[in-house]
GROMACS .gro file of C-alpha atoms in nm:
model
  349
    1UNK     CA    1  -3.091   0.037  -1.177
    2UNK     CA    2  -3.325  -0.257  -1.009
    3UNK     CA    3  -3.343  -0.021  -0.672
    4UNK     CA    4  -3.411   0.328  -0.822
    5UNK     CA    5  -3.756   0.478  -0.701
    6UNK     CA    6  -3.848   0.798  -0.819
    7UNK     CA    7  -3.880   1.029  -0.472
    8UNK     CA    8  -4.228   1.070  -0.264
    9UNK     CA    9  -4.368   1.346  -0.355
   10UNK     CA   10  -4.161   1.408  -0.656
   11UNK     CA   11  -4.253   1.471  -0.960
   12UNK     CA   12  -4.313   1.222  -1.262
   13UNK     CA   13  -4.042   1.400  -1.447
   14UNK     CA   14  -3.821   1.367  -1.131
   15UNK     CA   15  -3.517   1.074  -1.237
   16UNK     CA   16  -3.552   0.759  -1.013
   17UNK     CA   17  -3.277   0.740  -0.751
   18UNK     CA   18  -3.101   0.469  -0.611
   19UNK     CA   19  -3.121   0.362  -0.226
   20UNK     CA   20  -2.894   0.518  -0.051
   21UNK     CA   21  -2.599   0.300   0.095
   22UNK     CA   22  -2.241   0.326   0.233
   23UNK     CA   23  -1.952   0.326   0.035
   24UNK     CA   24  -1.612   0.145   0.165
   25UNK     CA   25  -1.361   0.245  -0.077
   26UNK     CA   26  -1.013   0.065  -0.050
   27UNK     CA   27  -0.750   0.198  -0.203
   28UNK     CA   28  -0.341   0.110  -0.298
   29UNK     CA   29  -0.035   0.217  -0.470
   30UNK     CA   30  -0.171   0.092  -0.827
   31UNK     CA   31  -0.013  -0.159  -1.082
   32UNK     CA   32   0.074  -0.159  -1.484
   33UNK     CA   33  -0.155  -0.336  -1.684
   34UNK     CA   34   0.092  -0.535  -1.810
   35UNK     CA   35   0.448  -0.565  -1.818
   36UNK     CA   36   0.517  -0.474  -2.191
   37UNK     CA   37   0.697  -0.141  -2.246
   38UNK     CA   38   0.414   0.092  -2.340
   39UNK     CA   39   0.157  -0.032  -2.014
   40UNK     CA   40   0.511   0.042  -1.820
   41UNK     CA   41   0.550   0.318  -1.924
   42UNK     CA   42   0.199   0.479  -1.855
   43UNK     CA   43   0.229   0.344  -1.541
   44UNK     CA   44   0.536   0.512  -1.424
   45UNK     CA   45   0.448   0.843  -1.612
   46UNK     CA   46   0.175   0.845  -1.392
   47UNK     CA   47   0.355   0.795  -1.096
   48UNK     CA   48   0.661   0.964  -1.117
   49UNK     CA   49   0.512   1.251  -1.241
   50UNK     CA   50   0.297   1.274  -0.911
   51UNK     CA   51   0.427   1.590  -0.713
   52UNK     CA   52   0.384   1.391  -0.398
   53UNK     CA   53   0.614   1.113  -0.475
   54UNK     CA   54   0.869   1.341  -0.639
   55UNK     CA   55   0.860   1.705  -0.519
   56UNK     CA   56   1.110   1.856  -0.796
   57UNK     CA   57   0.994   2.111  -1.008
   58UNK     CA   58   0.792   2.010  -1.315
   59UNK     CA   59   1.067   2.196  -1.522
   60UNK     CA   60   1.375   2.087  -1.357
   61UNK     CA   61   1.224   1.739  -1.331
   62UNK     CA   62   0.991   1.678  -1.647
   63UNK     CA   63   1.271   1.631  -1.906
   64UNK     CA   64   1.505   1.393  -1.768
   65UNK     CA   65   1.202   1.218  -1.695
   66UNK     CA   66   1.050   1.207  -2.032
   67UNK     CA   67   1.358   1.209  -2.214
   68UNK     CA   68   1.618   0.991  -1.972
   69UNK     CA   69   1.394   0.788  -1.714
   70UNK     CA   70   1.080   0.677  -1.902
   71UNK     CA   71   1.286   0.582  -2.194
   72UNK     CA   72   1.511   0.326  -1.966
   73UNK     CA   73   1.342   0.200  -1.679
   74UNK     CA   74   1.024   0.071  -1.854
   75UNK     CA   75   1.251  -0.201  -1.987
   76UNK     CA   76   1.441  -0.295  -1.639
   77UNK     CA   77   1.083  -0.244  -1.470
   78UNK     CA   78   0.880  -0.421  -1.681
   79UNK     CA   79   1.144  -0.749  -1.641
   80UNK     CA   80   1.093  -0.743  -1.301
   81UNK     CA   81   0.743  -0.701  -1.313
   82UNK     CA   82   0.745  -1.053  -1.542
   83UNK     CA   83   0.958  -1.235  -1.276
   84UNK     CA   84   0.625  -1.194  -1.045
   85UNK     CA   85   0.363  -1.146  -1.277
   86UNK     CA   86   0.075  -1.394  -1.230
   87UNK     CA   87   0.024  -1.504  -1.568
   88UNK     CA   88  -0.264  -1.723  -1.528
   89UNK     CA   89  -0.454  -1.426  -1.398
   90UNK     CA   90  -0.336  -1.184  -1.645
   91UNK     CA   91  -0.235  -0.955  -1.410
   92UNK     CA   92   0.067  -0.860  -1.137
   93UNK     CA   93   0.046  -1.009  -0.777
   94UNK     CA   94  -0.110  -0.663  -0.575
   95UNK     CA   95  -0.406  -0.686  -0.833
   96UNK     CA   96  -0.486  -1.030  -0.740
   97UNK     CA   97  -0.401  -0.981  -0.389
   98UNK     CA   98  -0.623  -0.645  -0.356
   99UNK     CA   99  -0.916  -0.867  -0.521
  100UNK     CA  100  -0.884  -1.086  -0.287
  101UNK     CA  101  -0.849  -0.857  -0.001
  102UNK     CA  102  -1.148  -0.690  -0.111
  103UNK     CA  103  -1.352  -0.956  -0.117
  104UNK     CA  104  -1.305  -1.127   0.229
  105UNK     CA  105  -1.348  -0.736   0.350
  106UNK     CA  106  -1.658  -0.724   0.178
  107UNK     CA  107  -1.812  -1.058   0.342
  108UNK     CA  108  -1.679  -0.948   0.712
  109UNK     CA  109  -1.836  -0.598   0.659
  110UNK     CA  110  -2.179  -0.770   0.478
  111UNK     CA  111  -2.198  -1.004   0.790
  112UNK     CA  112  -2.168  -0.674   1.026
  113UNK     CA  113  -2.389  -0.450   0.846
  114UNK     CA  114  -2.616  -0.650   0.626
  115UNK     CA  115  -2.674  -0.486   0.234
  116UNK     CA  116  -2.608  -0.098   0.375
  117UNK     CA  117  -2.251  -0.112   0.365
  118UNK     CA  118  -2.075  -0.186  -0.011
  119UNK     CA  119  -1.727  -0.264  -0.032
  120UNK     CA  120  -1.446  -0.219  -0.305
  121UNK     CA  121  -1.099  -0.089  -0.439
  122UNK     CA  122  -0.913   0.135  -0.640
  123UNK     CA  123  -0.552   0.219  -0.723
  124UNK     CA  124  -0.368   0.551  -0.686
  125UNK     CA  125  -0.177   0.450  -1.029
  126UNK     CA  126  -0.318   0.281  -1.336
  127UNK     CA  127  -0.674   0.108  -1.292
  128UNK     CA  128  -0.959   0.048  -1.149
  129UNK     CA  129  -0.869   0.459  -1.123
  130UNK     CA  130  -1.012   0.650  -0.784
  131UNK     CA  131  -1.197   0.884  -0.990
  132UNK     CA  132  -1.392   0.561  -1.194
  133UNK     CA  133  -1.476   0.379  -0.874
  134UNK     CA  134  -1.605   0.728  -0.688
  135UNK     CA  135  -1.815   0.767  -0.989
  136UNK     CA  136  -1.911   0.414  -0.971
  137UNK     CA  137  -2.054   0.439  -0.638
  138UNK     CA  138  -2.214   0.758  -0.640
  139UNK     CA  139  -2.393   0.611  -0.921
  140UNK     CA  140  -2.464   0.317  -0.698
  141UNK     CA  141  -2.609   0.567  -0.435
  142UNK     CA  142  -2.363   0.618  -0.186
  143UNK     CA  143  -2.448   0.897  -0.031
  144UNK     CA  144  -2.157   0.854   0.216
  145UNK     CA  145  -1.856   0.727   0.143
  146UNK     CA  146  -1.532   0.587   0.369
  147UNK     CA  147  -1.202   0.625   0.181
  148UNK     CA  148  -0.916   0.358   0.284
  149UNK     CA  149  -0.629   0.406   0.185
  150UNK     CA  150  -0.438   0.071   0.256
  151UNK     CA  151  -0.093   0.204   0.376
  152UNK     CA  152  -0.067   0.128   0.795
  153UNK     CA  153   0.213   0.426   0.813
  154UNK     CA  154   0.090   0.766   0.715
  155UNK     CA  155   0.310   0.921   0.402
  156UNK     CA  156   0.281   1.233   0.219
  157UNK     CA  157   0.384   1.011  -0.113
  158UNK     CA  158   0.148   0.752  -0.020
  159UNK     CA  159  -0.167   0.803   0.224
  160UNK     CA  160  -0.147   1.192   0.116
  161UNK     CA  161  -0.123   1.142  -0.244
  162UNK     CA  162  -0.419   0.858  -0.251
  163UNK     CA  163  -0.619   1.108  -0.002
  164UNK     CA  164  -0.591   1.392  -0.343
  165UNK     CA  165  -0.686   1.211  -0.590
  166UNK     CA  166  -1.020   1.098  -0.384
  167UNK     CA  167  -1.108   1.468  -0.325
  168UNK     CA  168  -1.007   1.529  -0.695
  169UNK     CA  169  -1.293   1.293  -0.740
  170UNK     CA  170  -1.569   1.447  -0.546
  171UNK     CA  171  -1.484   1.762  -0.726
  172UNK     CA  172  -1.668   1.614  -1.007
  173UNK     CA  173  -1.931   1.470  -0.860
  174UNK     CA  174  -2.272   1.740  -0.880
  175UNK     CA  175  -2.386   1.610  -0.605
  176UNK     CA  176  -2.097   1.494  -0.332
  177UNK     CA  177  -2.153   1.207  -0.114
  178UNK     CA  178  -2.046   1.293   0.257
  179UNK     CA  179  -1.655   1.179   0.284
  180UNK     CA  180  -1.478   1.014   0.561
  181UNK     CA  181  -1.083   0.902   0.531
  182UNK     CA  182  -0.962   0.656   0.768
  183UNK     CA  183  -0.599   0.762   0.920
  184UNK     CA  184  -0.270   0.578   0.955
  185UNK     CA  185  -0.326   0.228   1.125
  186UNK     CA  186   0.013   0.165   1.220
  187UNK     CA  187  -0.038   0.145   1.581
  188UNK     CA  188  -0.395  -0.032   1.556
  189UNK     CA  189  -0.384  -0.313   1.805
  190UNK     CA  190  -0.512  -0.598   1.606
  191UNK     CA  191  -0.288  -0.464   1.275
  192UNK     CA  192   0.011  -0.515   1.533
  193UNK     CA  193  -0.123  -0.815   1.617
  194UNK     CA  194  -0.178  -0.964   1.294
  195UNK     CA  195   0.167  -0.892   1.212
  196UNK     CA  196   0.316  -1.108   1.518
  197UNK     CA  197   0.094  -1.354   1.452
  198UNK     CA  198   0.258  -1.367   1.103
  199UNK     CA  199   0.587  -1.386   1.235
  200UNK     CA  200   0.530  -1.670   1.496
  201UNK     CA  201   0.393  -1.909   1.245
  202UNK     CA  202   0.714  -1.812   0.988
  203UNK     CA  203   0.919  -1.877   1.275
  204UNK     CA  204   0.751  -2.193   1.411
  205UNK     CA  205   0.782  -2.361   1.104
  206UNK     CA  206   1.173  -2.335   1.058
  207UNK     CA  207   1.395  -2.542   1.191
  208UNK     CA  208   1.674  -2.332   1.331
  209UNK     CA  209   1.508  -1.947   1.489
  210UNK     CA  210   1.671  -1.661   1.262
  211UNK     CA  211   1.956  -1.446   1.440
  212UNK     CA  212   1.747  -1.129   1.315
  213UNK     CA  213   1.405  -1.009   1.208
  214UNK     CA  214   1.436  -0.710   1.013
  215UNK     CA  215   1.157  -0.517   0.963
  216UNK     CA  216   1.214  -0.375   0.611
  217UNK     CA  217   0.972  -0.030   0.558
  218UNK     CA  218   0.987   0.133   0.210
  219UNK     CA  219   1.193   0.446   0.233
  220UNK     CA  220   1.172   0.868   0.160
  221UNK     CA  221   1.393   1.119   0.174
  222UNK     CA  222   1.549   1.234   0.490
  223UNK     CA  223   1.441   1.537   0.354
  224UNK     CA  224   1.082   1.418   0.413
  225UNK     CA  225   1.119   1.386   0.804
  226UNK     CA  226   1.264   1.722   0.840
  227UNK     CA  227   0.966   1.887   0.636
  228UNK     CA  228   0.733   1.728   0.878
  229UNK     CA  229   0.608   1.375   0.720
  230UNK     CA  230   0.546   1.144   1.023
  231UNK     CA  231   0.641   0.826   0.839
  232UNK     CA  232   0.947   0.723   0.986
  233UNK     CA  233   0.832   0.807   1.356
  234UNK     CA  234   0.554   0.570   1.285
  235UNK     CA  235   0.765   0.291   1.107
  236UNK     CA  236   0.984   0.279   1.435
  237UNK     CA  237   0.695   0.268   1.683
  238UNK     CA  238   0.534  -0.041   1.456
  239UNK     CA  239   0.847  -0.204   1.538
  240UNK     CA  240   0.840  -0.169   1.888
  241UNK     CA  241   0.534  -0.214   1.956
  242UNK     CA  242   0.553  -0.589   1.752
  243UNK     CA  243   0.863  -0.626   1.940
  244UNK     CA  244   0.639  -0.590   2.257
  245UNK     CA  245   0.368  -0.795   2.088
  246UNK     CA  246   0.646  -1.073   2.063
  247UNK     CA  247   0.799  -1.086   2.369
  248UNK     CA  248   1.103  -1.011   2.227
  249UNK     CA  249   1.444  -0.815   2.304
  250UNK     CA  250   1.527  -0.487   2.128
  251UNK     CA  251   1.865  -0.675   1.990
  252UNK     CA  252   1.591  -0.943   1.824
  253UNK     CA  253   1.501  -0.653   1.519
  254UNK     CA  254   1.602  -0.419   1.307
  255UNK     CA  255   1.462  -0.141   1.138
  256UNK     CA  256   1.596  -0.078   0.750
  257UNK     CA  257   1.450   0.133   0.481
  258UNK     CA  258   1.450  -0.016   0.078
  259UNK     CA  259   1.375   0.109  -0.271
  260UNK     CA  260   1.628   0.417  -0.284
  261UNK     CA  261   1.549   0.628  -0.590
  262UNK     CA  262   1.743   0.936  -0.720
  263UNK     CA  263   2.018   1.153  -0.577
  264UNK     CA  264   1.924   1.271  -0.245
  265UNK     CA  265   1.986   1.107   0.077
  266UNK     CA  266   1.700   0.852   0.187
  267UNK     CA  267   1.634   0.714   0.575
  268UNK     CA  268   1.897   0.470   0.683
  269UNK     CA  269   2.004   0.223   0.735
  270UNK     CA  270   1.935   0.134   0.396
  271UNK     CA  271   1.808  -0.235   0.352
  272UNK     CA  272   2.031  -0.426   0.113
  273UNK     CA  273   2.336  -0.240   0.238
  274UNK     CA  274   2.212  -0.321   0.615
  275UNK     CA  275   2.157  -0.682   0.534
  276UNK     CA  276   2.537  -0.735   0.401
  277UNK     CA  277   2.633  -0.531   0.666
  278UNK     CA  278   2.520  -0.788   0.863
  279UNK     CA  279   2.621  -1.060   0.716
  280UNK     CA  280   2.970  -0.998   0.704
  281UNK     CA  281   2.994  -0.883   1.092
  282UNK     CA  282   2.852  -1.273   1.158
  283UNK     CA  283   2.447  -1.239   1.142
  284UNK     CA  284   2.414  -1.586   0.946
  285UNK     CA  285   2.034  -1.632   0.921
  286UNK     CA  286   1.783  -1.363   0.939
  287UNK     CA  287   1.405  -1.305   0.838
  288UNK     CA  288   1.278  -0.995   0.646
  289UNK     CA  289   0.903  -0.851   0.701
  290UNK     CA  290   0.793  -0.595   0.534
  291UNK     CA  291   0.552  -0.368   0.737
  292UNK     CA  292   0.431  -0.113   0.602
  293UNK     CA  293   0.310  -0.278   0.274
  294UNK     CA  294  -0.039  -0.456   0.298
  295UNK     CA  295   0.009  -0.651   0.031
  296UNK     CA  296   0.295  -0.862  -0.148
  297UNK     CA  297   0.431  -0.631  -0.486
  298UNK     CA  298   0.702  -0.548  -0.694
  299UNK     CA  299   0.929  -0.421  -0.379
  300UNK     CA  300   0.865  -0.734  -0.169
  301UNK     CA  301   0.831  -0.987  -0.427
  302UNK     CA  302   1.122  -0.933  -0.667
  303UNK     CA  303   1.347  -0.641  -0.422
  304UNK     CA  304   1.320  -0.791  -0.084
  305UNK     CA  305   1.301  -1.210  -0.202
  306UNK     CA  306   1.516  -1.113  -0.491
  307UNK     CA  307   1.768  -0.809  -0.459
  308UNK     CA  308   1.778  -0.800  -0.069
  309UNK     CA  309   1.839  -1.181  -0.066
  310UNK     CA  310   2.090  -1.174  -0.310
  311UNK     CA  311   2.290  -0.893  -0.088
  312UNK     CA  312   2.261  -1.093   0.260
  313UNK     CA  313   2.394  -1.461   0.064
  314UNK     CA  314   2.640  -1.289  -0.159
  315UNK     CA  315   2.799  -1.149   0.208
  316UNK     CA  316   2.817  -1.463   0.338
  317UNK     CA  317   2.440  -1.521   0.513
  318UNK     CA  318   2.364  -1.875   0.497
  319UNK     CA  319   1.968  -1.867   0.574
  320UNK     CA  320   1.738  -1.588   0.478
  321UNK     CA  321   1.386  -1.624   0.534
  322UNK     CA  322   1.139  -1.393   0.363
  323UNK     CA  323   0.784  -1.363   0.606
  324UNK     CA  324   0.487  -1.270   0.333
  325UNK     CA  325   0.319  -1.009   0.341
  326UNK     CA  326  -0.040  -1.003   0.585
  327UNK     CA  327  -0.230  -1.002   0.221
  328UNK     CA  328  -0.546  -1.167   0.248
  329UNK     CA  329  -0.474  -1.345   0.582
  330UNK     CA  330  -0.784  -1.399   0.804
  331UNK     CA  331  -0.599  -1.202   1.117
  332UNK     CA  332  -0.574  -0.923   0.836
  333UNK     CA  333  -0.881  -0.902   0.741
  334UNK     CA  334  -1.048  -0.883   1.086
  335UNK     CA  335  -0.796  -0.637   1.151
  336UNK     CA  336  -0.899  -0.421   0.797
  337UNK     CA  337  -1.270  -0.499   0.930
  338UNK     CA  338  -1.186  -0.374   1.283
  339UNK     CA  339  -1.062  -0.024   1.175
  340UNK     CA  340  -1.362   0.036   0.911
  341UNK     CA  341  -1.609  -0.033   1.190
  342UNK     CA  342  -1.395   0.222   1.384
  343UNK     CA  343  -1.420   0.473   1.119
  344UNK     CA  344  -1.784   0.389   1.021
  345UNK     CA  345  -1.932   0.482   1.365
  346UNK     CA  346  -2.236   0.778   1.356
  347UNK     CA  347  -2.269   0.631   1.000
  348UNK     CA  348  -2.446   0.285   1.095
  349UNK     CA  349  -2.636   0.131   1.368
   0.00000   0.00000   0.00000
């Protein structure tokens, strides 16, 4: 390592160590490695299996998933995933867009706080895995580390569930760096503001202004609410407060919930029903954000642009407009940049 000294003092046996930095650690849901039936399958094994996503237990839940689910919807999933897949790259549209994320963040930060601040990324699911890139920056010597996960609404399935796995990975570290997470965001004036901004230029460049904006969150469980998650609470204030942001009337958006899985009941309304709903009581144009994902994926790409759309036209809407996600936008990034400085204060100058 080119900036490993051995210690002052120390003894010549004593191993060199590295300078001691800051570590940014980003972190999302997590992609397959490809869209074949095996790297689908890993994928969702790992997922599904996570107690945080699905709370069942292991031996109610564990055999129709090995024996029922993750014999199926590898296939189904992993055609989807190759309707979006960026094939050039080798590798689905959240990878690229996490890169790219990541390296704009890194810049912003690097302009802020020179060489003692490192920035990069992991995944919840699949690779680069949390534990790897923990590792990797210990290594690095980051003695302190900031973990992000990249979710603006707090979730037990998602901030929660990336939050474990990061302390599962200072559990094996001998010798832990100091550990900061950075909380929900979904209230974060400049993320709010970033989002409008979004919206006015989607808006500007149409040439009739939709009926409807409806923001599309991904759902839970009611169940979820009840048992104390604050996701939905904070999905409904994001809306209002880029309502606010806008200008706008209450009447001008909608709140909806997509990507219903299993039996129980989810939070309503539920977006492809809501959209046809609409449709067919007059609504003939209508945009669709989405939120509380950072980045474009599998649910915005292929269910919102693909599913979703199909619901609203097949119900008579006549213009749907889908408003990207705030991905590597420059109002994003500042935004990203904003809260990390927020979080990083005590730990630089």
């Amino acid at each position: 390592m080119p900036d490993a000294q051995r210690p002052a003092h120390a003894p010549q046996t004593h191993p060199a160590l590295p300078r001691q930095k800051i570590g940014v650690l980003l972190a999302n849901l997590g992609t397959p490695d490809n869209y074949d039936y095996w790297s689908m399958r890993r994928y969702l094994n790992e997922f599904l299996s996570d107690r945080r996503v699905i709370d069942y237990a292991p031996w109610k839940w564990q055999p129709l998933l090995q024996t029922v689910i993750l014999t199926k919807r590898p296939f189904s999933s992993g055609a989807n995933y190759k309707l979006i897949w960026n094939h050039e790259a080798g590798e689905s549209p959240l990878m690229t867009i996490t890169k790219a994320q990541t390296a704009k963040i890194a810049q912003a930060v690097s302009q802020r706080f020179g060489d003692q601040v490192q920035v990069d990324f992991c995944m919840r699911y699949g690779n680069p895995a949390t534990k790897a890139k923990v590792r990797e920056m210990v290594a690095q010597g980051c003695s302190r580390i900031l973990f992000f996960p990249l979710y603006p609404q707090y979730a037990g399935a998602t901030t929660a569930t990336a939050n474990d796995a990061f302390f599962r990975a200072l559990m094996a570290e001998k010798w832990q760096p100091a550990s900061r997470t950075v909380p929900a965001y979904f209230d974060h004036p400049a993320y709010i503001d970033a989002l409008a901004q979004s919206v006015e230029r989607a808006y500007a460049a149409l040439d009739q202004r939709p009926d409807l904006l409806v923001c599309s969150y991904h759902g839970m469980p009611e169940r979820y609410l009840t048992e104390g998650d604050p996701y939905h609470c904070q999905c409904q204030k994001t809306t209002r407060l880029l309502k606010e942001r806008l200008g706008w009337q209450s009447g001008d958006l909608a709140t909806t919930f997509q990507s219903k899985f299993g039996p129980e009941e989810w939070l309503k309304p539920y977006t492809v029903e809501e959209v046809a709903r609409l449709a067919k009581a007059g609504t003939k144009r209508i945009a669709v954000i989405a939120p509380a994902f950072s980045a474009d994926c599998i649910e915005t790409l292929e269910e919102i642009n693909g599913e979703i759309r199909e619901s609203f036209e097949h119900a008579g809407g006549e213009s749907f407009t889908y408003i990207p996600c705030l991905n590597d936008d420059d109002a994003h990034v500042a935004a990203l940049t904003q809260v990390i400085a927020e979080n990083l204060q005590g730990w630089v100058g």
